[in-house]
PDB file of C-alpha atoms in Angstrom:
ATOM      1  CA  UNK A 191     -35.046   1.868  35.773  1.00 34.00           C
ATOM      2  CA  UNK A 192     -34.954   4.286  32.848  1.00 34.00           C
ATOM      3  CA  UNK A 193     -37.865   3.819  30.497  1.00 33.00           C
ATOM      4  CA  UNK A 194     -39.547   1.039  32.519  1.00 34.00           C
ATOM      5  CA  UNK A 195     -42.093   1.764  35.255  1.00 34.00           C
ATOM      6  CA  UNK A 196     -44.043  -1.482  35.541  1.00 38.00           C
ATOM      7  CA  UNK A 197     -44.355  -4.791  33.748  1.00 45.00           C
ATOM      8  CA  UNK A 198     -46.876  -7.612  33.735  1.00 45.00           C
ATOM      9  CA  UNK A 199     -44.562 -10.002  35.574  1.00 49.00           C
ATOM     10  CA  UNK A 200     -43.445  -9.640  39.193  1.00 54.00           C
ATOM     11  CA  UNK A 201     -40.127  -8.133  38.132  1.00 53.00           C
ATOM     12  CA  UNK A 202     -38.558  -6.153  35.285  1.00 54.00           C
ATOM     13  CA  UNK A 203     -34.815  -6.034  34.635  1.00 56.00           C
ATOM     14  CA  UNK A 204     -32.402  -3.926  32.624  1.00 53.00           C
ATOM     15  CA  UNK A 205     -28.824  -5.080  31.986  1.00 53.00           C
ATOM     16  CA  UNK A 206     -26.304  -2.411  31.150  1.00 51.00           C
ATOM     17  CA  UNK A 207     -23.373  -3.505  28.986  1.00 47.00           C
ATOM     18  CA  UNK A 208     -20.940  -0.751  28.121  1.00 44.00           C
ATOM     19  CA  UNK A 209     -23.046   2.086  26.753  1.00 37.00           C
ATOM     20  CA  UNK A 210     -25.880  -0.226  25.702  1.00 42.00           C
ATOM     21  CA  UNK A 211     -29.107  -0.914  27.609  1.00 41.00           C
ATOM     22  CA  UNK A 212     -30.951  -4.188  27.038  1.00 46.00           C
ATOM     23  CA  UNK A 213     -34.331  -4.692  28.721  1.00 45.00           C
ATOM     24  CA  UNK A 214     -34.854  -8.269  29.843  1.00 48.00           C
ATOM     25  CA  UNK A 215     -37.963  -9.783  31.373  1.00 44.00           C
ATOM     26  CA  UNK A 216     -36.096 -12.042  33.757  1.00 43.00           C
ATOM     27  CA  UNK A 217     -39.006 -14.299  34.593  1.00 43.00           C
ATOM     28  CA  UNK A 218     -38.933 -15.654  31.043  1.00 46.00           C
ATOM     29  CA  UNK A 219     -37.293 -19.058  31.261  1.00 40.00           C
ATOM     30  CA  UNK A 220     -34.183 -19.352  29.078  1.00 46.00           C
ATOM     31  CA  UNK A 221     -33.658 -15.674  28.343  1.00 62.00           C
ATOM     32  CA  UNK A 222     -30.047 -15.184  27.146  1.00 68.00           C
ATOM     33  CA  UNK A 223     -28.126 -11.947  26.736  1.00 72.00           C
ATOM     34  CA  UNK A 224     -24.851 -11.976  24.791  1.00 71.00           C
ATOM     35  CA  UNK A 225     -22.178  -9.480  25.795  1.00 73.00           C
ATOM     36  CA  UNK A 226     -18.856  -8.526  24.292  1.00 70.00           C
ATOM     37  CA  UNK A 227     -15.781 -10.656  24.676  1.00 70.00           C
ATOM     38  CA  UNK A 228     -13.701  -9.989  27.788  1.00 70.00           C
ATOM     39  CA  UNK A 229     -16.633  -8.425  29.657  1.00 75.00           C
ATOM     40  CA  UNK A 230     -15.909  -9.070  33.337  1.00 79.00           C
ATOM     41  CA  UNK A 231     -18.993  -7.490  34.868  1.00 82.00           C
ATOM     42  CA  UNK A 232     -22.437  -6.285  33.898  1.00 80.00           C
ATOM     43  CA  UNK A 233     -24.645  -3.838  35.723  1.00 79.00           C
ATOM     44  CA  UNK A 234     -28.108  -5.225  36.421  1.00 78.00           C
ATOM     45  CA  UNK A 235     -30.907  -2.870  37.427  1.00 76.00           C
ATOM     46  CA  UNK A 236     -33.962  -4.743  38.755  1.00 75.00           C
ATOM     47  CA  UNK A 237     -37.362  -3.236  39.589  1.00 74.00           C
ATOM     48  CA  UNK A 238     -40.015  -5.180  41.487  1.00 77.00           C
ATOM     49  CA  UNK A 239     -43.689  -4.410  40.966  1.00 75.00           C
ATOM     50  CA  UNK A 240     -44.171  -4.175  44.722  1.00 81.00           C
ATOM     51  CA  UNK A 241     -42.375  -0.965  45.738  1.00 81.00           C
ATOM     52  CA  UNK A 242     -41.941  -2.357  49.261  1.00 86.00           C
ATOM     53  CA  UNK A 243     -40.110  -5.492  48.093  1.00 85.00           C
ATOM     54  CA  UNK A 244     -36.327  -5.695  48.122  1.00 87.00           C
ATOM     55  CA  UNK A 245     -34.210  -6.960  45.260  1.00 84.00           C
ATOM     56  CA  UNK A 246     -30.794  -8.655  45.404  1.00 89.00           C
ATOM     57  CA  UNK A 247     -28.693  -9.453  42.321  1.00 86.00           C
ATOM     58  CA  UNK A 248     -25.906 -12.031  42.301  1.00 89.00           C
ATOM     59  CA  UNK A 249     -23.723 -13.598  39.610  1.00 89.00           C
ATOM     60  CA  UNK A 250     -23.198 -10.415  37.593  1.00 85.00           C
ATOM     61  CA  UNK A 251     -19.498  -9.980  38.388  1.00 87.00           C
ATOM     62  CA  UNK A 252     -16.324 -11.954  37.644  1.00 88.00           C
ATOM     63  CA  UNK A 253     -17.959 -13.311  34.502  1.00 87.00           C
ATOM     64  CA  UNK A 254     -16.266 -16.068  32.549  1.00 87.00           C
ATOM     65  CA  UNK A 255     -16.300 -16.809  28.846  1.00 86.00           C
ATOM     66  CA  UNK A 256     -19.500 -18.634  27.950  1.00 88.00           C
ATOM     67  CA  UNK A 257     -22.826 -18.760  29.862  1.00 88.00           C
ATOM     68  CA  UNK A 258     -23.146 -17.112  33.278  1.00 88.00           C
ATOM     69  CA  UNK A 259     -26.287 -17.380  35.426  1.00 88.00           C
ATOM     70  CA  UNK A 260     -27.614 -14.172  36.956  1.00 84.00           C
ATOM     71  CA  UNK A 261     -29.862 -14.594  40.007  1.00 85.00           C
ATOM     72  CA  UNK A 262     -32.363 -11.986  41.155  1.00 82.00           C
ATOM     73  CA  UNK A 263     -33.965 -12.636  44.532  1.00 85.00           C
ATOM     74  CA  UNK A 264     -37.076 -10.584  45.364  1.00 84.00           C
ATOM     75  CA  UNK A 265     -38.125 -10.489  49.023  1.00 88.00           C
ATOM     76  CA  UNK A 266     -41.684  -9.403  49.676  1.00 86.00           C
ATOM     77  CA  UNK A 267     -42.607  -7.365  52.786  1.00 89.00           C
ATOM     78  CA  UNK A 268     -43.970 -10.560  54.401  1.00 90.00           C
ATOM     79  CA  UNK A 269     -40.556 -12.240  54.016  1.00 90.00           C
ATOM     80  CA  UNK A 270     -41.464 -14.561  51.169  1.00 89.00           C
ATOM     81  CA  UNK A 271     -38.920 -14.754  48.369  1.00 86.00           C
ATOM     82  CA  UNK A 272     -38.906 -15.464  44.666  1.00 82.00           C
ATOM     83  CA  UNK A 273     -35.825 -16.116  42.551  1.00 82.00           C
ATOM     84  CA  UNK A 274     -35.543 -15.216  38.851  1.00 80.00           C
ATOM     85  CA  UNK A 275     -32.722 -16.197  36.554  1.00 80.00           C
ATOM     86  CA  UNK A 276     -31.372 -15.281  33.155  1.00 79.00           C
ATOM     87  CA  UNK A 277     -28.146 -16.045  31.355  1.00 83.00           C
ATOM     88  CA  UNK A 278     -25.398 -13.701  30.220  1.00 83.00           C
ATOM     89  CA  UNK A 279     -23.134 -15.232  27.602  1.00 84.00           C
ATOM     90  CA  UNK A 280     -19.677 -13.685  27.377  1.00 84.00           C
ATOM     91  CA  UNK A 281     -18.413 -14.137  23.857  1.00 83.00           C
ATOM     92  CA  UNK A 282     -14.964 -15.635  23.360  1.00 85.00           C
ATOM     93  CA  UNK A 283     -12.167 -13.502  21.987  1.00 88.00           C
ATOM     94  CA  UNK A 284     -11.603 -14.103  18.275  1.00 90.00           C
ATOM     95  CA  UNK A 285      -8.554 -16.047  17.061  1.00 94.00           C
ATOM     96  CA  UNK A 286      -8.973 -14.756  13.499  1.00 96.00           C
ATOM     97  CA  UNK A 287      -5.805 -13.151  12.122  1.00 97.00           C
ATOM     98  CA  UNK A 288      -6.845 -13.214   8.456  1.00 97.00           C
ATOM     99  CA  UNK A 289      -7.128 -10.203   6.187  1.00 97.00           C
ATOM    100  CA  UNK A 290      -9.788  -9.373   3.632  1.00 97.00           C
ATOM    101  CA  UNK A 291      -7.892  -6.602   1.858  1.00 97.00           C
ATOM    102  CA  UNK A 292      -4.218  -5.773   1.380  1.00 97.00           C
ATOM    103  CA  UNK A 293      -3.277  -3.309  -1.341  1.00 97.00           C
ATOM    104  CA  UNK A 294      -0.010  -1.520  -2.074  1.00 97.00           C
ATOM    105  CA  UNK A 295      -0.247   1.553  -4.282  1.00 96.00           C
ATOM    106  CA  UNK A 296      -3.629   0.293  -5.446  1.00 95.00           C
ATOM    107  CA  UNK A 297      -2.347  -3.176  -6.414  1.00 96.00           C
ATOM    108  CA  UNK A 298      -3.931  -6.238  -4.780  1.00 96.00           C
ATOM    109  CA  UNK A 299      -1.128  -7.722  -2.690  1.00 96.00           C
ATOM    110  CA  UNK A 300      -3.114 -10.887  -1.986  1.00 95.00           C
ATOM    111  CA  UNK A 301      -3.163 -11.958  -5.638  1.00 95.00           C
ATOM    112  CA  UNK A 302       0.094 -10.318  -6.777  1.00 95.00           C
ATOM    113  CA  UNK A 303       3.581 -10.720  -5.342  1.00 95.00           C
ATOM    114  CA  UNK A 304       5.284  -7.517  -6.487  1.00 96.00           C
ATOM    115  CA  UNK A 305       5.006  -4.172  -8.240  1.00 96.00           C
ATOM    116  CA  UNK A 306       7.490  -1.988 -10.124  1.00 96.00           C
ATOM    117  CA  UNK A 307       7.441   1.764  -9.498  1.00 96.00           C
ATOM    118  CA  UNK A 308       9.395   4.621 -11.009  1.00 93.00           C
ATOM    119  CA  UNK A 309      12.220   6.310  -9.154  1.00 93.00           C
ATOM    120  CA  UNK A 310      10.148   9.319  -8.104  1.00 91.00           C
ATOM    121  CA  UNK A 311       7.887   7.098  -5.950  1.00 96.00           C
ATOM    122  CA  UNK A 312       9.499   7.194  -2.498  1.00 96.00           C
ATOM    123  CA  UNK A 313       6.636   5.960  -0.312  1.00 97.00           C
ATOM    124  CA  UNK A 314       4.264   2.995  -0.569  1.00 97.00           C
ATOM    125  CA  UNK A 315       0.567   3.476   0.196  1.00 97.00           C
ATOM    126  CA  UNK A 316      -0.754   0.449   2.084  1.00 97.00           C
ATOM    127  CA  UNK A 317      -4.428  -0.351   2.769  1.00 97.00           C
ATOM    128  CA  UNK A 318      -5.356  -3.246   5.081  1.00 98.00           C
ATOM    129  CA  UNK A 319      -8.707  -4.623   6.234  1.00 97.00           C
ATOM    130  CA  UNK A 320      -8.685  -7.455   8.756  1.00 97.00           C
ATOM    131  CA  UNK A 321     -11.303 -10.200   8.696  1.00 97.00           C
ATOM    132  CA  UNK A 322     -11.987  -9.584  12.396  1.00 94.00           C
ATOM    133  CA  UNK A 323     -12.665  -6.001  13.353  1.00 91.00           C
ATOM    134  CA  UNK A 324     -11.006  -6.666  16.706  1.00 90.00           C
ATOM    135  CA  UNK A 325      -7.739  -7.954  15.274  1.00 96.00           C
ATOM    136  CA  UNK A 326      -4.777  -5.575  15.253  1.00 97.00           C
ATOM    137  CA  UNK A 327      -2.091  -5.137  12.628  1.00 98.00           C
ATOM    138  CA  UNK A 328       1.183  -3.358  12.002  1.00 98.00           C
ATOM    139  CA  UNK A 329       2.832  -2.376   8.729  1.00 97.00           C
ATOM    140  CA  UNK A 330       6.587  -2.375   8.237  1.00 96.00           C
ATOM    141  CA  UNK A 331       8.321   0.712   6.884  1.00 94.00           C
ATOM    142  CA  UNK A 332       6.688   2.045   3.722  1.00 97.00           C
ATOM    143  CA  UNK A 333       9.658   4.241   2.756  1.00 97.00           C
ATOM    144  CA  UNK A 334      11.086   2.977  -0.531  1.00 97.00           C
ATOM    145  CA  UNK A 335      14.779   2.638  -1.295  1.00 96.00           C
ATOM    146  CA  UNK A 336      16.088   2.122  -4.816  1.00 95.00           C
ATOM    147  CA  UNK A 337      15.773  -1.576  -5.630  1.00 96.00           C
ATOM    148  CA  UNK A 338      13.726  -4.243  -3.843  1.00 97.00           C
ATOM    149  CA  UNK A 339      11.607  -3.293  -0.815  1.00 97.00           C
ATOM    150  CA  UNK A 340       9.545  -5.791   1.183  1.00 97.00           C
ATOM    151  CA  UNK A 341       6.341  -4.475   2.758  1.00 97.00           C
ATOM    152  CA  UNK A 342       5.109  -6.737   5.568  1.00 98.00           C
ATOM    153  CA  UNK A 343       1.743  -6.602   7.327  1.00 98.00           C
ATOM    154  CA  UNK A 344       1.587  -8.480  10.643  1.00 98.00           C
ATOM    155  CA  UNK A 345      -1.892  -9.306  11.990  1.00 98.00           C
ATOM    156  CA  UNK A 346      -2.508 -10.420  15.594  1.00 98.00           C
ATOM    157  CA  UNK A 347      -5.835 -12.010  16.505  1.00 96.00           C
ATOM    158  CA  UNK A 348      -7.996 -10.499  19.235  1.00 92.00           C
ATOM    159  CA  UNK A 349      -7.074 -13.237  21.686  1.00 90.00           C
ATOM    160  CA  UNK A 350      -3.373 -12.966  20.841  1.00 93.00           C
ATOM    161  CA  UNK A 351      -3.073 -16.655  19.971  1.00 95.00           C
ATOM    162  CA  UNK A 352      -2.580 -16.279  16.206  1.00 97.00           C
ATOM    163  CA  UNK A 353      -0.146 -14.058  14.292  1.00 98.00           C
ATOM    164  CA  UNK A 354      -0.145 -13.998  10.508  1.00 98.00           C
ATOM    165  CA  UNK A 355       2.276 -12.103   8.246  1.00 97.00           C
ATOM    166  CA  UNK A 356       1.618 -10.983   4.693  1.00 97.00           C
ATOM    167  CA  UNK A 357       4.424  -9.659   2.460  1.00 97.00           C
ATOM    168  CA  UNK A 358       4.638  -7.809  -0.832  1.00 97.00           C
ATOM    169  CA  UNK A 359       7.636  -6.564  -2.831  1.00 97.00           C
ATOM    170  CA  UNK A 360       7.957  -3.073  -4.306  1.00 97.00           C
ATOM    171  CA  UNK A 361      10.768  -2.593  -6.819  1.00 97.00           C
ATOM    172  CA  UNK A 362      11.770   1.052  -7.079  1.00 96.00           C
ATOM    173  CA  UNK A 363      13.617   1.926 -10.278  1.00 94.00           C
ATOM    174  CA  UNK A 364      16.986   3.608 -10.451  1.00 91.00           C
ATOM    175  CA  UNK A 365      17.010   7.332 -11.176  1.00 91.00           C
ATOM    176  CA  UNK A 366      16.931   8.058 -14.897  1.00 90.00           C
ATOM    177  CA  UNK A 367      20.396   8.779 -16.218  1.00 92.00           C
ATOM    178  CA  UNK A 368      21.305  12.327 -17.245  1.00 93.00           C
ATOM    179  CA  UNK A 369      24.368  11.128 -19.207  1.00 96.00           C
ATOM    180  CA  UNK A 370      24.484  12.776 -22.641  1.00 97.00           C
ATOM    181  CA  UNK A 371      28.107  11.866 -23.309  1.00 97.00           C
ATOM    182  CA  UNK A 372      29.537  10.076 -26.325  1.00 97.00           C
ATOM    183  CA  UNK A 373      32.279   7.479 -26.534  1.00 97.00           C
ATOM    184  CA  UNK A 374      32.948   7.883 -30.233  1.00 97.00           C
ATOM    185  CA  UNK A 375      31.789   9.352 -33.533  1.00 97.00           C
ATOM    186  CA  UNK A 376      32.943   7.678 -36.724  1.00 97.00           C
ATOM    187  CA  UNK A 377      32.508   7.984 -40.442  1.00 97.00           C
ATOM    188  CA  UNK A 378      33.503   4.620 -41.786  1.00 92.00           C
ATOM    189  CA  UNK A 379      36.699   3.676 -39.984  1.00 93.00           C
ATOM    190  CA  UNK A 380      37.664   7.272 -39.303  1.00 96.00           C
ATOM    191  CA  UNK A 381      37.131   8.757 -35.858  1.00 96.00           C
ATOM    192  CA  UNK A 382      35.660  12.228 -35.814  1.00 96.00           C
ATOM    193  CA  UNK A 383      36.569  14.926 -33.333  1.00 96.00           C
ATOM    194  CA  UNK A 384      33.864  17.358 -32.339  1.00 96.00           C
ATOM    195  CA  UNK A 385      34.475  20.707 -34.032  1.00 96.00           C
ATOM    196  CA  UNK A 386      36.727  19.189 -36.733  1.00 97.00           C
ATOM    197  CA  UNK A 387      36.387  19.158 -40.534  1.00 97.00           C
ATOM    198  CA  UNK A 388      36.245  15.848 -42.357  1.00 97.00           C
ATOM    199  CA  UNK A 389      37.090  15.885 -46.081  1.00 96.00           C
ATOM    200  CA  UNK A 390      35.248  13.723 -48.595  1.00 96.00           C
ATOM    201  CA  UNK A 391      35.480  13.319 -52.365  1.00 95.00           C
ATOM    202  CA  UNK A 392      33.761  15.476 -54.937  1.00 95.00           C
ATOM    203  CA  UNK A 393      30.231  14.289 -55.628  1.00 94.00           C
ATOM    204  CA  UNK A 394      29.660  12.814 -52.149  1.00 96.00           C
ATOM    205  CA  UNK A 395      26.068  13.496 -51.180  1.00 97.00           C
ATOM    206  CA  UNK A 396      25.852  11.621 -47.870  1.00 97.00           C
ATOM    207  CA  UNK A 397      27.971  10.053 -45.166  1.00 97.00           C
ATOM    208  CA  UNK A 398      27.187   7.332 -42.663  1.00 97.00           C
ATOM    209  CA  UNK A 399      27.784   8.550 -39.129  1.00 97.00           C
ATOM    210  CA  UNK A 400      28.172   5.944 -36.390  1.00 97.00           C
ATOM    211  CA  UNK A 401      27.795   7.101 -32.786  1.00 97.00           C
ATOM    212  CA  UNK A 402      28.425   5.247 -29.528  1.00 97.00           C
ATOM    213  CA  UNK A 403      26.911   6.944 -26.470  1.00 97.00           C
ATOM    214  CA  UNK A 404      28.469   6.772 -23.015  1.00 96.00           C
ATOM    215  CA  UNK A 405      25.211   5.471 -21.549  1.00 95.00           C
ATOM    216  CA  UNK A 406      23.577   2.544 -23.309  1.00 93.00           C
ATOM    217  CA  UNK A 407      20.165   3.956 -22.358  1.00 92.00           C
ATOM    218  CA  UNK A 408      20.814   7.210 -24.221  1.00 96.00           C
ATOM    219  CA  UNK A 409      19.653   7.675 -27.802  1.00 97.00           C
ATOM    220  CA  UNK A 410      21.004   9.821 -30.620  1.00 97.00           C
ATOM    221  CA  UNK A 411      20.034  11.332 -33.923  1.00 97.00           C
ATOM    222  CA  UNK A 412      22.168  12.696 -36.764  1.00 97.00           C
ATOM    223  CA  UNK A 413      21.184  15.779 -38.740  1.00 97.00           C
ATOM    224  CA  UNK A 414      22.861  17.011 -41.899  1.00 97.00           C
ATOM    225  CA  UNK A 415      24.528  13.762 -43.027  1.00 97.00           C
ATOM    226  CA  UNK A 416      22.493  13.596 -46.264  1.00 97.00           C
ATOM    227  CA  UNK A 417      21.987  16.065 -49.098  1.00 96.00           C
ATOM    228  CA  UNK A 418      25.601  17.209 -48.886  1.00 97.00           C
ATOM    229  CA  UNK A 419      26.696  20.077 -51.095  1.00 97.00           C
ATOM    230  CA  UNK A 420      30.189  20.907 -52.354  1.00 96.00           C
ATOM    231  CA  UNK A 421      32.094  22.779 -49.658  1.00 96.00           C
ATOM    232  CA  UNK A 422      31.396  22.770 -45.933  1.00 97.00           C
ATOM    233  CA  UNK A 423      28.380  20.945 -44.515  1.00 98.00           C
ATOM    234  CA  UNK A 424      27.466  21.009 -40.817  1.00 98.00           C
ATOM    235  CA  UNK A 425      26.675  17.681 -39.145  1.00 98.00           C
ATOM    236  CA  UNK A 426      24.939  17.702 -35.756  1.00 98.00           C
ATOM    237  CA  UNK A 427      24.695  14.681 -33.475  1.00 98.00           C
ATOM    238  CA  UNK A 428      21.987  15.108 -30.847  1.00 98.00           C
ATOM    239  CA  UNK A 429      22.309  12.796 -27.817  1.00 97.00           C
ATOM    240  CA  UNK A 430      19.225  12.384 -25.604  1.00 97.00           C
ATOM    241  CA  UNK A 431      19.809  11.061 -22.095  1.00 96.00           C
ATOM    242  CA  UNK A 432      17.413   8.655 -20.398  1.00 92.00           C
ATOM    243  CA  UNK A 433      15.930  11.535 -18.392  1.00 91.00           C
ATOM    244  CA  UNK A 434      15.344  13.619 -21.531  1.00 93.00           C
ATOM    245  CA  UNK A 435      18.379  15.928 -21.301  1.00 96.00           C
ATOM    246  CA  UNK A 436      20.030  16.615 -24.655  1.00 97.00           C
ATOM    247  CA  UNK A 437      23.432  17.701 -25.907  1.00 97.00           C
ATOM    248  CA  UNK A 438      24.602  18.596 -29.417  1.00 98.00           C
ATOM    249  CA  UNK A 439      27.929  17.536 -30.961  1.00 98.00           C
ATOM    250  CA  UNK A 440      28.833  19.420 -34.127  1.00 98.00           C
ATOM    251  CA  UNK A 441      31.477  18.805 -36.799  1.00 97.00           C
ATOM    252  CA  UNK A 442      31.735  19.573 -40.518  1.00 98.00           C
ATOM    253  CA  UNK A 443      32.084  17.536 -43.658  1.00 98.00           C
ATOM    254  CA  UNK A 444      33.879  19.241 -46.523  1.00 97.00           C
ATOM    255  CA  UNK A 445      32.925  17.979 -49.977  1.00 96.00           C
ATOM    256  CA  UNK A 446      35.621  18.669 -52.590  1.00 95.00           C
ATOM    257  CA  UNK A 447      34.634  21.375 -55.043  1.00 93.00           C
ATOM    258  CA  UNK A 448      36.114  19.486 -58.007  1.00 90.00           C
ATOM    259  CA  UNK A 449      37.287  15.975 -58.727  1.00 82.00           C
ATOM    260  CA  UNK A 450      40.600  17.542 -59.809  1.00 68.00           C
ATOM    261  CA  UNK A 451      41.325  18.537 -56.229  1.00 50.00           C
ATOM    262  CA  UNK A 452      43.280  16.056 -54.198  1.00 50.00           C
ATOM    263  CA  UNK A 453      41.319  15.480 -50.981  1.00 49.00           C
ATOM    264  CA  UNK A 454      42.888  14.887 -47.607  1.00 50.00           C
ATOM    265  CA  UNK A 455      42.180  15.069 -43.978  1.00 48.00           C
TER     266      UNK A 455
END
């Protein structure tokens, strides 16, 4: 037996479980060795102090969950026998299908029900830690479509008797609009055509320009509608789309040079 040559008692024992090696003095009454769940057999290596004695091991195969008695019978050269026992306890498979950690894109999915992400996020990053290291889990598709996406983690206990599901919603935003169009430009009640000239009375120093964009999420600004001078004045409407694209719409306002001139359009 590796590492053991003699011991004070009539017999020394090593029990090999998987890659582990536990040394057990089998003559100790009540010695118990716990082994992993689902272990069906253990290898027992017994060494008697009398090199001429023979050793027989029984009870170390076809193990059941719970305590199993291992018998070691030592037969001396004169035919006398001694029996030593110890107990191997096979642990039960866990029925724990709980999780300790479930995050989606860094958000705690156990204390939150959903998250909103921008359109450029196309994949969810999911981190899961089960309460039992022997439980298994699967994660539904983490690819994100525009709109509502449900991410589901399904945990199965080690013994297969319990299945728990945990869900979280990821809302992926629509793509930002690139619409820089306009529905109308007006000065007062008059509609303005891009590139046209709009006449106003002598002495007019400003006009109020009303703009309606094609996309309600677009914004606009008007440049040149104040500080008007007699003659032609350039007005520029700048429309900014939701995604940041811009487009300019230009027309002119003509201020009469004299109040003796009849203005018209």
